[in-house]
PDB file of C-alpha atoms in Angstrom:
ATOM      1  CA  UNK A   1      12.428  -6.303  19.929  1.00 56.00           C
ATOM      2  CA  UNK A   2      11.485  -3.962  22.730  1.00 79.00           C
ATOM      3  CA  UNK A   3       8.443  -4.788  25.020  1.00 89.00           C
ATOM      4  CA  UNK A   4       6.687  -1.591  23.611  1.00 90.00           C
ATOM      5  CA  UNK A   5       7.226  -2.964  19.985  1.00 90.00           C
ATOM      6  CA  UNK A   6       6.007  -6.375  20.985  1.00 92.00           C
ATOM      7  CA  UNK A   7       2.978  -4.950  22.662  1.00 93.00           C
ATOM      8  CA  UNK A   8       1.936  -2.908  19.751  1.00 93.00           C
ATOM      9  CA  UNK A   9       2.634  -5.666  17.332  1.00 91.00           C
ATOM     10  CA  UNK A  10       0.485  -8.005  19.248  1.00 91.00           C
ATOM     11  CA  UNK A  11      -2.742  -6.359  18.209  1.00 90.00           C
ATOM     12  CA  UNK A  12      -3.353  -3.658  15.309  1.00 89.00           C
ATOM     13  CA  UNK A  13      -6.407  -2.439  17.484  1.00 92.00           C
ATOM     14  CA  UNK A  14      -3.821  -0.655  19.644  1.00 94.00           C
ATOM     15  CA  UNK A  15      -2.510   1.289  17.025  1.00 93.00           C
ATOM     16  CA  UNK A  16      -6.180   2.216  15.933  1.00 93.00           C
ATOM     17  CA  UNK A  17      -6.783   3.298  19.375  1.00 95.00           C
ATOM     18  CA  UNK A  18      -3.858   5.563  19.641  1.00 95.00           C
ATOM     19  CA  UNK A  19      -4.626   7.270  16.201  1.00 95.00           C
ATOM     20  CA  UNK A  20      -8.002   7.813  17.549  1.00 94.00           C
ATOM     21  CA  UNK A  21      -6.814   9.464  20.601  1.00 96.00           C
ATOM     22  CA  UNK A  22      -4.500  11.657  18.619  1.00 95.00           C
ATOM     23  CA  UNK A  23      -7.673  13.149  17.236  1.00 94.00           C
ATOM     24  CA  UNK A  24      -8.661  14.291  20.758  1.00 94.00           C
ATOM     25  CA  UNK A  25      -9.626  13.122  24.125  1.00 94.00           C
ATOM     26  CA  UNK A  26     -12.353  10.448  24.510  1.00 94.00           C
ATOM     27  CA  UNK A  27     -14.277   8.181  26.977  1.00 94.00           C
ATOM     28  CA  UNK A  28     -13.877   4.280  26.721  1.00 93.00           C
ATOM     29  CA  UNK A  29     -17.311   4.165  25.388  1.00 92.00           C
ATOM     30  CA  UNK A  30     -16.653   6.561  22.696  1.00 93.00           C
ATOM     31  CA  UNK A  31     -13.622   4.812  21.947  1.00 93.00           C
ATOM     32  CA  UNK A  32     -15.219   1.685  21.617  1.00 91.00           C
ATOM     33  CA  UNK A  33     -18.130   3.039  19.422  1.00 89.00           C
ATOM     34  CA  UNK A  34     -15.419   4.379  17.080  1.00 84.00           C
ATOM     35  CA  UNK A  35     -13.375   1.438  16.574  1.00 78.00           C
ATOM     36  CA  UNK A  36     -13.486  -2.440  16.282  1.00 80.00           C
ATOM     37  CA  UNK A  37     -12.778  -3.317  19.887  1.00 81.00           C
ATOM     38  CA  UNK A  38     -15.352  -3.910  22.843  1.00 88.00           C
ATOM     39  CA  UNK A  39     -15.329  -1.590  25.697  1.00 89.00           C
ATOM     40  CA  UNK A  40     -13.828  -4.102  27.793  1.00 91.00           C
ATOM     41  CA  UNK A  41     -10.921  -4.423  25.270  1.00 92.00           C
ATOM     42  CA  UNK A  42     -10.627  -0.640  24.946  1.00 94.00           C
ATOM     43  CA  UNK A  43     -10.367  -0.313  28.787  1.00 93.00           C
ATOM     44  CA  UNK A  44      -7.960  -2.935  29.142  1.00 94.00           C
ATOM     45  CA  UNK A  45      -5.720  -1.343  26.436  1.00 95.00           C
ATOM     46  CA  UNK A  46      -6.065   2.123  27.944  1.00 95.00           C
ATOM     47  CA  UNK A  47      -4.742   0.740  31.492  1.00 94.00           C
ATOM     48  CA  UNK A  48      -1.753  -0.607  29.462  1.00 95.00           C
ATOM     49  CA  UNK A  49      -1.183   2.697  27.773  1.00 96.00           C
ATOM     50  CA  UNK A  50      -1.562   4.516  31.176  1.00 95.00           C
ATOM     51  CA  UNK A  51       1.060   2.167  32.650  1.00 95.00           C
ATOM     52  CA  UNK A  52       3.490   3.095  29.755  1.00 96.00           C
ATOM     53  CA  UNK A  53       2.889   6.677  30.016  1.00 96.00           C
ATOM     54  CA  UNK A  54       1.242   7.047  26.765  1.00 97.00           C
ATOM     55  CA  UNK A  55      -2.151   8.151  28.021  1.00 96.00           C
ATOM     56  CA  UNK A  56      -3.574  10.057  30.999  1.00 95.00           C
ATOM     57  CA  UNK A  57      -7.138  10.185  32.145  1.00 91.00           C
ATOM     58  CA  UNK A  58      -9.378  12.775  33.968  1.00 85.00           C
ATOM     59  CA  UNK A  59     -13.148  13.201  34.306  1.00 86.00           C
ATOM     60  CA  UNK A  60     -13.915  10.049  32.375  1.00 90.00           C
ATOM     61  CA  UNK A  61     -11.853  10.905  29.210  1.00 94.00           C
ATOM     62  CA  UNK A  62      -8.300   9.812  28.136  1.00 95.00           C
ATOM     63  CA  UNK A  63      -5.919  11.769  26.281  1.00 96.00           C
ATOM     64  CA  UNK A  64      -2.545  11.041  24.698  1.00 97.00           C
ATOM     65  CA  UNK A  65       0.585  12.322  26.554  1.00 97.00           C
ATOM     66  CA  UNK A  66       3.632  13.730  24.493  1.00 97.00           C
ATOM     67  CA  UNK A  67       5.070  10.136  24.701  1.00 97.00           C
ATOM     68  CA  UNK A  68       1.919   8.651  23.645  1.00 97.00           C
ATOM     69  CA  UNK A  69       1.538  11.000  20.696  1.00 96.00           C
ATOM     70  CA  UNK A  70       5.258  10.187  19.327  1.00 96.00           C
ATOM     71  CA  UNK A  71       4.458   6.658  19.850  1.00 96.00           C
ATOM     72  CA  UNK A  72       1.298   6.644  17.667  1.00 96.00           C
ATOM     73  CA  UNK A  73       3.245   8.792  15.023  1.00 95.00           C
ATOM     74  CA  UNK A  74       6.249   6.419  14.816  1.00 94.00           C
ATOM     75  CA  UNK A  75       4.270   3.289  14.899  1.00 94.00           C
ATOM     76  CA  UNK A  76       1.698   4.436  12.159  1.00 94.00           C
ATOM     77  CA  UNK A  77       4.789   5.558   9.993  1.00 92.00           C
ATOM     78  CA  UNK A  78       6.432   1.880  10.590  1.00 92.00           C
ATOM     79  CA  UNK A  79       3.277   0.226   9.568  1.00 92.00           C
ATOM     80  CA  UNK A  80       2.764   2.504   6.508  1.00 92.00           C
ATOM     81  CA  UNK A  81       6.369   1.558   5.373  1.00 92.00           C
ATOM     82  CA  UNK A  82       5.787  -2.225   5.833  1.00 94.00           C
ATOM     83  CA  UNK A  83       2.461  -1.771   3.775  1.00 94.00           C
ATOM     84  CA  UNK A  84       4.508   0.126   0.959  1.00 95.00           C
ATOM     85  CA  UNK A  85       7.112  -2.615   0.977  1.00 96.00           C
ATOM     86  CA  UNK A  86       4.509  -5.392   0.725  1.00 96.00           C
ATOM     87  CA  UNK A  87       2.781  -3.416  -2.015  1.00 96.00           C
ATOM     88  CA  UNK A  88       5.956  -3.175  -4.044  1.00 97.00           C
ATOM     89  CA  UNK A  89       7.276  -6.586  -3.279  1.00 97.00           C
ATOM     90  CA  UNK A  90       7.186  -7.648  -6.992  1.00 96.00           C
ATOM     91  CA  UNK A  91       9.409  -4.746  -7.778  1.00 97.00           C
ATOM     92  CA  UNK A  92      11.956  -5.197  -4.837  1.00 97.00           C
ATOM     93  CA  UNK A  93      12.009  -9.034  -5.386  1.00 96.00           C
ATOM     94  CA  UNK A  94      13.762  -8.632  -8.859  1.00 96.00           C
ATOM     95  CA  UNK A  95      16.179  -5.897  -7.858  1.00 96.00           C
ATOM     96  CA  UNK A  96      19.718  -7.003  -7.614  1.00 94.00           C
ATOM     97  CA  UNK A  97      20.351  -5.572  -4.150  1.00 95.00           C
ATOM     98  CA  UNK A  98      19.614  -2.822  -1.584  1.00 95.00           C
ATOM     99  CA  UNK A  99      21.735  -0.145  -3.378  1.00 95.00           C
ATOM    100  CA  UNK A 100      19.277  -0.639  -6.285  1.00 96.00           C
ATOM    101  CA  UNK A 101      16.042  -0.328  -4.422  1.00 97.00           C
ATOM    102  CA  UNK A 102      14.289   3.214  -3.695  1.00 97.00           C
ATOM    103  CA  UNK A 103      13.430   4.152  -0.259  1.00 95.00           C
ATOM    104  CA  UNK A 104       9.852   2.788   0.407  1.00 94.00           C
ATOM    105  CA  UNK A 105       8.744   6.429   1.707  1.00 92.00           C
ATOM    106  CA  UNK A 106       9.132   7.729  -1.882  1.00 96.00           C
ATOM    107  CA  UNK A 107       6.641   5.309  -3.272  1.00 96.00           C
ATOM    108  CA  UNK A 108       3.476   6.655  -1.836  1.00 91.00           C
ATOM    109  CA  UNK A 109       2.436   7.971  -5.177  1.00 93.00           C
ATOM    110  CA  UNK A 110       4.245   5.685  -7.466  1.00 97.00           C
ATOM    111  CA  UNK A 111       2.350   3.509 -10.133  1.00 97.00           C
ATOM    112  CA  UNK A 112       3.303  -0.151 -10.197  1.00 98.00           C
ATOM    113  CA  UNK A 113       2.992  -2.439 -13.298  1.00 98.00           C
ATOM    114  CA  UNK A 114       3.688  -6.058 -12.698  1.00 98.00           C
ATOM    115  CA  UNK A 115       3.938  -9.080 -15.067  1.00 97.00           C
ATOM    116  CA  UNK A 116       1.440 -11.746 -14.345  1.00 96.00           C
ATOM    117  CA  UNK A 117       0.489 -15.021 -15.897  1.00 94.00           C
ATOM    118  CA  UNK A 118      -2.709 -13.523 -17.433  1.00 96.00           C
ATOM    119  CA  UNK A 119      -0.517 -10.494 -18.744  1.00 96.00           C
ATOM    120  CA  UNK A 120       3.154 -11.041 -18.778  1.00 95.00           C
ATOM    121  CA  UNK A 121       3.858  -8.284 -21.047  1.00 94.00           C
ATOM    122  CA  UNK A 122       2.037  -5.703 -18.944  1.00 97.00           C
ATOM    123  CA  UNK A 123       5.135  -3.830 -17.763  1.00 96.00           C
ATOM    124  CA  UNK A 124       6.602  -3.664 -21.370  1.00 94.00           C
ATOM    125  CA  UNK A 125       3.250  -2.170 -22.711  1.00 94.00           C
ATOM    126  CA  UNK A 126       3.335   0.320 -19.739  1.00 95.00           C
ATOM    127  CA  UNK A 127       7.033   1.204 -20.439  1.00 94.00           C
ATOM    128  CA  UNK A 128       6.345   1.984 -23.995  1.00 92.00           C
ATOM    129  CA  UNK A 129       3.315   4.013 -23.291  1.00 93.00           C
ATOM    130  CA  UNK A 130       4.848   6.017 -20.565  1.00 94.00           C
ATOM    131  CA  UNK A 131       8.163   6.801 -22.471  1.00 92.00           C
ATOM    132  CA  UNK A 132       6.214   8.328 -25.379  1.00 90.00           C
ATOM    133  CA  UNK A 133       4.499  10.616 -23.053  1.00 91.00           C
ATOM    134  CA  UNK A 134       7.509  11.818 -21.249  1.00 93.00           C
ATOM    135  CA  UNK A 135       7.595  15.694 -21.417  1.00 92.00           C
ATOM    136  CA  UNK A 136      11.257  16.331 -21.052  1.00 93.00           C
ATOM    137  CA  UNK A 137      14.421  17.818 -22.924  1.00 91.00           C
ATOM    138  CA  UNK A 138      16.766  15.008 -21.951  1.00 93.00           C
ATOM    139  CA  UNK A 139      16.451  11.358 -21.022  1.00 94.00           C
ATOM    140  CA  UNK A 140      19.056   9.453 -18.885  1.00 96.00           C
ATOM    141  CA  UNK A 141      18.604   5.730 -19.375  1.00 95.00           C
ATOM    142  CA  UNK A 142      19.927   2.396 -18.216  1.00 96.00           C
ATOM    143  CA  UNK A 143      19.061  -0.541 -20.338  1.00 93.00           C
ATOM    144  CA  UNK A 144      20.320  -4.331 -19.643  1.00 93.00           C
ATOM    145  CA  UNK A 145      18.455  -5.581 -22.668  1.00 89.00           C
ATOM    146  CA  UNK A 146      17.934  -4.877 -26.300  1.00 80.00           C
ATOM    147  CA  UNK A 147      14.190  -4.457 -27.223  1.00 79.00           C
ATOM    148  CA  UNK A 148      12.631  -3.301 -30.536  1.00 73.00           C
ATOM    149  CA  UNK A 149       9.662  -1.896 -28.715  1.00 71.00           C
ATOM    150  CA  UNK A 150      11.951   0.166 -26.425  1.00 74.00           C
ATOM    151  CA  UNK A 151      13.888   1.389 -29.293  1.00 77.00           C
ATOM    152  CA  UNK A 152      10.637   2.539 -30.957  1.00 80.00           C
ATOM    153  CA  UNK A 153       9.459   4.320 -28.019  1.00 82.00           C
ATOM    154  CA  UNK A 154      12.688   6.194 -27.484  1.00 81.00           C
ATOM    155  CA  UNK A 155      12.614   7.041 -31.346  1.00 81.00           C
ATOM    156  CA  UNK A 156       9.469   8.870 -30.700  1.00 85.00           C
ATOM    157  CA  UNK A 157      11.331  11.153 -28.271  1.00 86.00           C
ATOM    158  CA  UNK A 158      14.216  11.533 -30.812  1.00 85.00           C
ATOM    159  CA  UNK A 159      11.819  12.996 -33.317  1.00 84.00           C
ATOM    160  CA  UNK A 160      10.815  15.584 -30.736  1.00 89.00           C
ATOM    161  CA  UNK A 161      14.475  16.511 -30.189  1.00 88.00           C
ATOM    162  CA  UNK A 162      14.979  14.766 -27.010  1.00 91.00           C
ATOM    163  CA  UNK A 163      18.470  13.719 -26.362  1.00 91.00           C
ATOM    164  CA  UNK A 164      19.045  10.284 -24.685  1.00 91.00           C
ATOM    165  CA  UNK A 165      22.080   9.279 -22.498  1.00 94.00           C
ATOM    166  CA  UNK A 166      22.192   5.515 -22.511  1.00 94.00           C
ATOM    167  CA  UNK A 167      24.207   3.190 -20.576  1.00 96.00           C
ATOM    168  CA  UNK A 168      24.205  -0.587 -21.553  1.00 94.00           C
ATOM    169  CA  UNK A 169      26.323  -3.530 -20.623  1.00 95.00           C
ATOM    170  CA  UNK A 170      29.119  -3.896 -22.952  1.00 93.00           C
ATOM    171  CA  UNK A 171      27.978  -7.352 -24.060  1.00 91.00           C
ATOM    172  CA  UNK A 172      24.478  -5.948 -24.815  1.00 89.00           C
ATOM    173  CA  UNK A 173      26.008  -2.969 -26.725  1.00 87.00           C
ATOM    174  CA  UNK A 174      28.181  -5.346 -28.901  1.00 89.00           C
ATOM    175  CA  UNK A 175      25.223  -7.502 -29.699  1.00 86.00           C
ATOM    176  CA  UNK A 176      23.274  -4.390 -30.851  1.00 82.00           C
ATOM    177  CA  UNK A 177      26.279  -3.502 -33.355  1.00 84.00           C
ATOM    178  CA  UNK A 178      26.511  -7.131 -34.581  1.00 86.00           C
ATOM    179  CA  UNK A 179      22.823  -7.319 -35.334  1.00 81.00           C
ATOM    180  CA  UNK A 180      22.639  -4.377 -37.552  1.00 79.00           C
ATOM    181  CA  UNK A 181      26.045  -2.547 -37.945  1.00 81.00           C
ATOM    182  CA  UNK A 182      24.832   0.032 -40.361  1.00 79.00           C
ATOM    183  CA  UNK A 183      21.843   1.081 -38.098  1.00 75.00           C
ATOM    184  CA  UNK A 184      24.018   1.118 -34.940  1.00 75.00           C
ATOM    185  CA  UNK A 185      26.517   3.366 -36.527  1.00 76.00           C
ATOM    186  CA  UNK A 186      23.782   5.750 -37.888  1.00 74.00           C
ATOM    187  CA  UNK A 187      22.082   5.866 -34.490  1.00 73.00           C
ATOM    188  CA  UNK A 188      25.347   6.660 -32.589  1.00 74.00           C
ATOM    189  CA  UNK A 189      26.316   9.310 -35.037  1.00 78.00           C
ATOM    190  CA  UNK A 190      23.027  10.876 -35.353  1.00 76.00           C
ATOM    191  CA  UNK A 191      23.408  13.361 -32.441  1.00 78.00           C
ATOM    192  CA  UNK A 192      20.147  11.993 -30.744  1.00 82.00           C
ATOM    193  CA  UNK A 193      21.917   9.446 -28.671  1.00 86.00           C
ATOM    194  CA  UNK A 194      25.032   9.281 -26.434  1.00 91.00           C
ATOM    195  CA  UNK A 195      25.758   5.567 -25.831  1.00 91.00           C
ATOM    196  CA  UNK A 196      27.957   4.290 -23.061  1.00 94.00           C
ATOM    197  CA  UNK A 197      29.265   0.836 -22.674  1.00 94.00           C
ATOM    198  CA  UNK A 198      29.440  -0.181 -19.136  1.00 96.00           C
ATOM    199  CA  UNK A 199      32.114  -3.168 -18.399  1.00 95.00           C
ATOM    200  CA  UNK A 200      29.737  -4.661 -15.793  1.00 92.00           C
ATOM    201  CA  UNK A 201      26.452  -6.638 -16.538  1.00 91.00           C
ATOM    202  CA  UNK A 202      23.451  -5.295 -14.635  1.00 93.00           C
ATOM    203  CA  UNK A 203      19.591  -6.222 -14.823  1.00 90.00           C
ATOM    204  CA  UNK A 204      18.102  -2.814 -13.576  1.00 95.00           C
ATOM    205  CA  UNK A 205      16.438  -0.472 -16.065  1.00 96.00           C
ATOM    206  CA  UNK A 206      15.962   3.156 -15.432  1.00 97.00           C
ATOM    207  CA  UNK A 207      14.609   5.994 -17.643  1.00 96.00           C
ATOM    208  CA  UNK A 208      14.865   9.549 -16.057  1.00 97.00           C
ATOM    209  CA  UNK A 209      13.227  12.711 -17.591  1.00 96.00           C
ATOM    210  CA  UNK A 210      13.210  16.224 -16.294  1.00 95.00           C
ATOM    211  CA  UNK A 211      10.913  15.151 -13.568  1.00 93.00           C
ATOM    212  CA  UNK A 212       9.382  11.905 -13.941  1.00 96.00           C
ATOM    213  CA  UNK A 213      11.293   8.343 -13.947  1.00 97.00           C
ATOM    214  CA  UNK A 214      10.674   4.594 -14.643  1.00 97.00           C
ATOM    215  CA  UNK A 215      12.439   1.966 -12.802  1.00 98.00           C
ATOM    216  CA  UNK A 216      12.444  -1.347 -14.307  1.00 97.00           C
ATOM    217  CA  UNK A 217      13.242  -4.701 -12.603  1.00 97.00           C
ATOM    218  CA  UNK A 218      14.382  -7.828 -14.656  1.00 95.00           C
ATOM    219  CA  UNK A 219      14.558 -11.349 -13.895  1.00 93.00           C
ATOM    220  CA  UNK A 220      17.870 -13.375 -14.454  1.00 90.00           C
ATOM    221  CA  UNK A 221      16.490 -14.346 -18.111  1.00 90.00           C
ATOM    222  CA  UNK A 222      16.265 -10.579 -18.865  1.00 90.00           C
ATOM    223  CA  UNK A 223      12.428 -10.349 -18.811  1.00 93.00           C
ATOM    224  CA  UNK A 224      10.828  -7.222 -17.372  1.00 95.00           C
ATOM    225  CA  UNK A 225       8.970  -8.210 -14.199  1.00 96.00           C
ATOM    226  CA  UNK A 226       7.894  -5.102 -12.618  1.00 97.00           C
ATOM    227  CA  UNK A 227       7.880  -1.346 -13.378  1.00 97.00           C
ATOM    228  CA  UNK A 228       7.532   1.625 -10.967  1.00 98.00           C
ATOM    229  CA  UNK A 229       6.641   5.154 -12.345  1.00 98.00           C
ATOM    230  CA  UNK A 230       7.009   8.317 -10.189  1.00 97.00           C
ATOM    231  CA  UNK A 231       7.372  12.000 -10.099  1.00 97.00           C
ATOM    232  CA  UNK A 232       8.561  12.074  -6.442  1.00 97.00           C
ATOM    233  CA  UNK A 233      11.603  14.472  -6.152  1.00 97.00           C
ATOM    234  CA  UNK A 234      13.588  12.366  -3.642  1.00 97.00           C
ATOM    235  CA  UNK A 235      13.140   9.110  -5.891  1.00 98.00           C
ATOM    236  CA  UNK A 236      14.117  11.290  -8.874  1.00 98.00           C
ATOM    237  CA  UNK A 237      17.128  12.651  -7.255  1.00 98.00           C
ATOM    238  CA  UNK A 238      18.150   8.921  -6.196  1.00 98.00           C
ATOM    239  CA  UNK A 239      17.616   7.717  -9.708  1.00 98.00           C
ATOM    240  CA  UNK A 240      19.737  10.455 -11.289  1.00 97.00           C
ATOM    241  CA  UNK A 241      22.638   9.611  -8.830  1.00 98.00           C
ATOM    242  CA  UNK A 242      22.002   5.885  -9.778  1.00 97.00           C
ATOM    243  CA  UNK A 243      22.550   6.744 -13.328  1.00 97.00           C
ATOM    244  CA  UNK A 244      25.430   8.826 -12.890  1.00 97.00           C
ATOM    245  CA  UNK A 245      27.286   6.261 -11.068  1.00 96.00           C
ATOM    246  CA  UNK A 246      26.815   3.754 -13.896  1.00 97.00           C
ATOM    247  CA  UNK A 247      27.772   6.349 -16.423  1.00 97.00           C
ATOM    248  CA  UNK A 248      30.948   7.342 -14.667  1.00 96.00           C
ATOM    249  CA  UNK A 249      32.363   3.936 -14.848  1.00 95.00           C
ATOM    250  CA  UNK A 250      31.338   3.650 -18.618  1.00 96.00           C
ATOM    251  CA  UNK A 251      32.970   4.332 -21.881  1.00 95.00           C
ATOM    252  CA  UNK A 252      31.502   6.449 -24.556  1.00 92.00           C
ATOM    253  CA  UNK A 253      30.954   4.711 -27.792  1.00 89.00           C
ATOM    254  CA  UNK A 254      31.616   6.864 -30.686  1.00 82.00           C
ATOM    255  CA  UNK A 255      30.920   4.577 -33.751  1.00 70.00           C
TER     256      UNK A 255
END
């Protein structure tokens, strides 16, 4: 860790002070009145900032230099990213690897639903409600599990004429066929569903509509533990690409 990074990490008040100065020049007494630090602490930090070339003083006030402004912006972005990672830790914790994790920067406006001891089915119920509300012409979907609740939610879309492309692990698709061969064949031949059988097991779920998506994280027992919902265009593009990678290595089921 660089000395500057260590210096900023030692006290959150230093970022607060830099951000206040990014709003305009101020005196030590004004900075102390606006923030959580005493005037003595403010003056000590200003002296350190000046030594590092982040501020310059004149007429009893201090202002950020260009370097200081860049430091303030980048450190604030770093802290924000860490806060988002912490907020979405229940999702990240159950994703299989970094390849299946969205960029934290895309999660600013995402909604997260997490299974808790009090409500272990919370993400399942949110999934069902959200899928039924999708306003889309096509759904692209990864599903590692069989679920009657999920089936019913997607049936609602099918009745509205929405076509679903579904990729499942081969073992999961075969279990679906074995449970009810007649229903399985009817669904596959209905035209409402294009089913693909992936040779590899996976434990991430995905529902991608025209402009909205759900990302589902499962534990090793196949229980849905966290669900993120977003309409961020960057997240959507990433999710679409992830689906395409799975579909490309999968085989179409025709009956």
